[in-house]
Amino acid sequence: MDYEVQRFTRQCAATGRQLQAGETFYSVLVAEGMQIRRLDYSAESWQGPPPKAIAWWKSQVPGKPNPRLHWAPNDVLLDYFEQLESEPSEWDRRYILALLLLRRRVLRLEDSLQNDQGQEVLLLQCPRRQTQYRVLVVPPNPNRALQIQQDLTALLCSGMGQEKEHPET
């Protein structure tokens, strides 16, 4: 036998109040003849499951979904990546960006070598530009990694409400 159960209404069955994002609530399924009815209760209105309850559970009202991040186009990411090569103080940022480009499959790992100073160097291929890059492996410390991540997100992403308005020229 199939039962059709209504969806979450975001409204407390006891008070009629709208339940807010992140708020704890209780849901209960109650048998009413051949029907199954779902009732949702705010935490302060919940007094336990009613006598005819089939099931009940505790949950939280979902929030608004996070806006999806949209990275800058791959060519913009590659331009920035190439620009960072001439700035030794930013090689840790370039390394992190290289990992992002590898993950996005813009770059391919061809090999891992050691330079004359014994440092690891990634040999990366960009099919899009038919270019090979050498990237010094410079893992940043955790604080710097977080800062680089935040900077790259602010600079190269949209969809986080951080878009800056640009005056028309």
Short mmCIF file of C-alpha atoms in Angstrom, two decimals:
data_model
loop_
_atom_site.label_atom_id
_atom_site.label_comp_id
_atom_site.label_asym_id
_atom_site.label_seq_id
_atom_site.Cartn_x
_atom_site.Cartn_y
_atom_site.Cartn_z
CA MET A 1 0.00 0.00 0.00
CA ASP A 2 1.40 3.42 -0.97
CA TYR A 3 0.90 6.49 1.15
CA GLU A 4 1.29 10.03 0.00
CA VAL A 5 2.81 12.24 2.69
CA GLN A 6 2.75 16.00 2.37
CA ARG A 7 5.99 17.96 2.29
CA PHE A 8 7.41 20.14 5.04
CA THR A 9 5.23 23.25 5.34
CA ARG A 10 7.63 25.43 7.37
CA GLN A 11 4.69 26.20 9.67
CA CYS A 12 4.12 25.08 13.27
CA ALA A 13 0.95 22.96 13.50
CA ALA A 14 0.27 24.17 17.07
CA THR A 15 0.77 27.93 16.69
CA GLY A 16 0.62 28.57 12.94
CA ARG A 17 3.93 30.44 13.20
CA GLN A 18 6.39 30.26 10.30
CA LEU A 19 9.49 28.23 11.19
CA GLN A 20 12.75 30.02 10.44
CA ALA A 21 15.92 28.76 8.75
CA GLY A 22 18.13 26.88 11.22
CA GLU A 23 15.32 26.46 13.76
CA THR A 24 14.83 23.04 15.36
CA PHE A 25 11.44 21.44 14.74
CA TYR A 26 9.70 18.09 15.18
CA SER A 27 7.72 16.27 12.51
CA VAL A 28 5.19 13.57 13.19
CA LEU A 29 3.19 11.26 10.95
CA VAL A 30 -0.32 10.59 12.23
CA ALA A 31 -2.79 7.98 10.93
CA GLU A 32 -6.21 9.46 10.16
CA GLY A 33 -8.27 6.60 8.75
CA MET A 34 -6.62 5.55 5.50
CA GLN A 35 -4.66 8.81 5.29
CA ILE A 36 -1.29 9.71 6.74
CA ARG A 37 -0.96 13.31 7.85
CA ARG A 38 2.30 15.10 8.53
CA LEU A 39 2.44 17.75 11.25
CA ASP A 40 5.44 19.94 12.00
CA TYR A 41 5.97 21.57 15.41
CA SER A 42 8.39 24.21 16.64
CA ALA A 43 10.66 22.96 19.44
CA GLU A 44 8.85 25.11 22.03
CA SER A 45 5.44 23.74 20.97
CA TRP A 46 6.50 20.09 20.89
CA GLN A 47 4.99 18.03 23.74
CA GLY A 48 5.83 14.61 22.41
CA PRO A 49 4.20 12.49 19.74
CA PRO A 50 0.39 12.24 19.79
CA PRO A 51 -1.25 8.89 20.54
CA LYS A 52 -1.90 7.95 16.88
CA ALA A 53 1.64 8.76 15.76
CA ILE A 54 3.20 6.32 13.32
CA ALA A 55 6.60 8.02 13.39
CA TRP A 56 8.26 11.22 14.51
CA TRP A 57 11.65 12.89 14.13
CA LYS A 58 13.62 15.95 15.04
CA SER A 59 15.24 18.13 12.41
CA GLN A 60 16.29 21.67 11.49
CA VAL A 61 14.67 23.99 8.99
CA PRO A 62 17.01 24.18 6.01
CA GLY A 63 18.48 27.56 5.21
CA LYS A 64 18.63 29.15 1.83
CA PRO A 65 21.00 27.23 -0.39
CA ASN A 66 24.45 28.74 -0.68
CA PRO A 67 24.90 30.51 -3.96
CA ARG A 68 27.03 28.50 -6.30
CA LEU A 69 30.51 29.78 -6.92
CA HIS A 70 31.33 30.63 -10.50
CA TRP A 71 35.03 30.78 -11.24
CA ALA A 72 36.37 33.19 -13.79
CA PRO A 73 36.79 31.72 -17.29
CA ASN A 74 39.74 29.37 -17.70
CA ASP A 75 41.64 31.86 -19.85
CA VAL A 76 41.45 34.46 -17.08
CA LEU A 77 42.70 31.90 -14.55
CA LEU A 78 45.56 30.96 -16.88
CA ASP A 79 46.50 34.62 -17.46
CA TYR A 80 46.69 35.20 -13.72
CA PHE A 81 48.63 31.96 -13.25
CA GLU A 82 51.19 33.06 -15.89
CA GLN A 83 51.46 36.53 -14.32
CA LEU A 84 52.36 35.02 -10.93
CA GLU A 85 55.43 33.30 -12.42
CA SER A 86 57.37 36.57 -12.42
CA GLU A 87 56.61 37.26 -8.74
CA PRO A 88 58.70 34.98 -6.48
CA SER A 89 56.92 36.24 -3.36
CA GLU A 90 53.69 34.82 -4.85
CA TRP A 91 54.95 31.39 -5.85
CA ASP A 92 52.91 29.77 -3.06
CA ARG A 93 49.81 31.43 -4.56
CA ARG A 94 50.83 30.20 -8.02
CA TYR A 95 51.25 26.67 -6.65
CA ILE A 96 47.73 26.75 -5.12
CA LEU A 97 46.30 28.13 -8.38
CA ALA A 98 48.11 25.36 -10.28
CA LEU A 99 46.39 22.80 -8.05
CA LEU A 100 43.03 24.42 -8.80
CA LEU A 101 43.76 24.34 -12.53
CA LEU A 102 44.77 20.67 -12.24
CA ARG A 103 41.55 19.89 -10.43
CA ARG A 104 39.54 21.70 -13.10
CA ARG A 105 41.51 19.74 -15.75
CA VAL A 106 42.76 22.91 -17.39
CA LEU A 107 46.32 21.71 -16.71
CA ARG A 108 47.67 18.15 -16.75
CA LEU A 109 50.49 16.84 -14.59
CA GLU A 110 53.22 15.53 -16.88
CA ASP A 111 55.99 14.93 -14.36
CA SER A 112 57.47 15.90 -11.01
CA LEU A 113 61.18 16.81 -11.02
CA GLN A 114 63.79 18.18 -8.65
CA ASN A 115 65.64 21.39 -9.52
CA ASP A 116 69.31 22.06 -8.81
CA GLN A 117 68.44 23.25 -5.28
CA GLY A 118 66.62 19.96 -4.54
CA GLN A 119 63.16 21.54 -4.65
CA GLU A 120 60.24 19.72 -6.23
CA VAL A 121 58.99 21.18 -9.50
CA LEU A 122 55.78 20.15 -11.23
CA LEU A 123 55.87 19.89 -14.99
CA LEU A 124 52.38 20.84 -16.18
CA GLN A 125 50.91 20.77 -19.66
CA CYS A 126 48.15 23.10 -20.88
CA PRO A 127 46.47 21.56 -23.94
CA ARG A 128 44.38 24.72 -24.37
CA ARG A 129 47.45 26.90 -24.92
CA GLN A 130 49.81 24.13 -26.01
CA THR A 131 52.20 25.31 -23.33
CA GLN A 132 54.27 23.56 -20.71
CA TYR A 133 54.72 25.15 -17.27
CA ARG A 134 57.16 24.52 -14.47
CA VAL A 135 55.70 25.19 -11.04
CA LEU A 136 57.82 25.16 -7.92
CA VAL A 137 56.07 23.22 -5.14
CA VAL A 138 55.70 25.86 -2.43
CA PRO A 139 53.06 24.66 0.04
CA PRO A 140 51.99 27.64 2.18
CA ASN A 141 51.58 27.40 5.94
CA PRO A 142 47.94 26.91 7.04
CA ASN A 143 47.29 30.60 7.76
CA ARG A 144 48.76 31.68 4.44
CA ALA A 145 46.81 28.93 2.63
CA LEU A 146 43.57 30.25 4.09
CA GLN A 147 44.50 33.80 3.06
CA ILE A 148 45.36 32.66 -0.48
CA GLN A 149 42.06 30.77 -0.73
CA GLN A 150 40.09 33.82 0.40
CA ASP A 151 42.02 36.12 -1.96
CA LEU A 152 41.54 33.82 -4.96
CA THR A 153 37.85 33.42 -4.19
CA ALA A 154 37.34 37.17 -3.89
CA LEU A 155 39.39 37.89 -7.01
CA LEU A 156 38.33 35.08 -9.32
CA CYS A 157 34.83 34.00 -8.22
CA SER A 158 31.35 35.35 -8.44
CA GLY A 159 28.18 34.17 -6.77
CA MET A 160 29.16 35.00 -3.20
CA GLY A 161 27.60 38.46 -3.04
CA GLN A 162 31.10 39.92 -3.31
CA GLU A 163 30.81 41.15 -6.86
CA LYS A 164 32.15 44.65 -7.12
CA GLU A 165 30.43 47.22 -9.19
CA HIS A 166 32.55 48.58 -11.99
CA PRO A 167 31.90 52.09 -13.19
CA GLU A 168 31.12 52.23 -16.86
CA THR A 169 33.85 53.67 -18.99
#
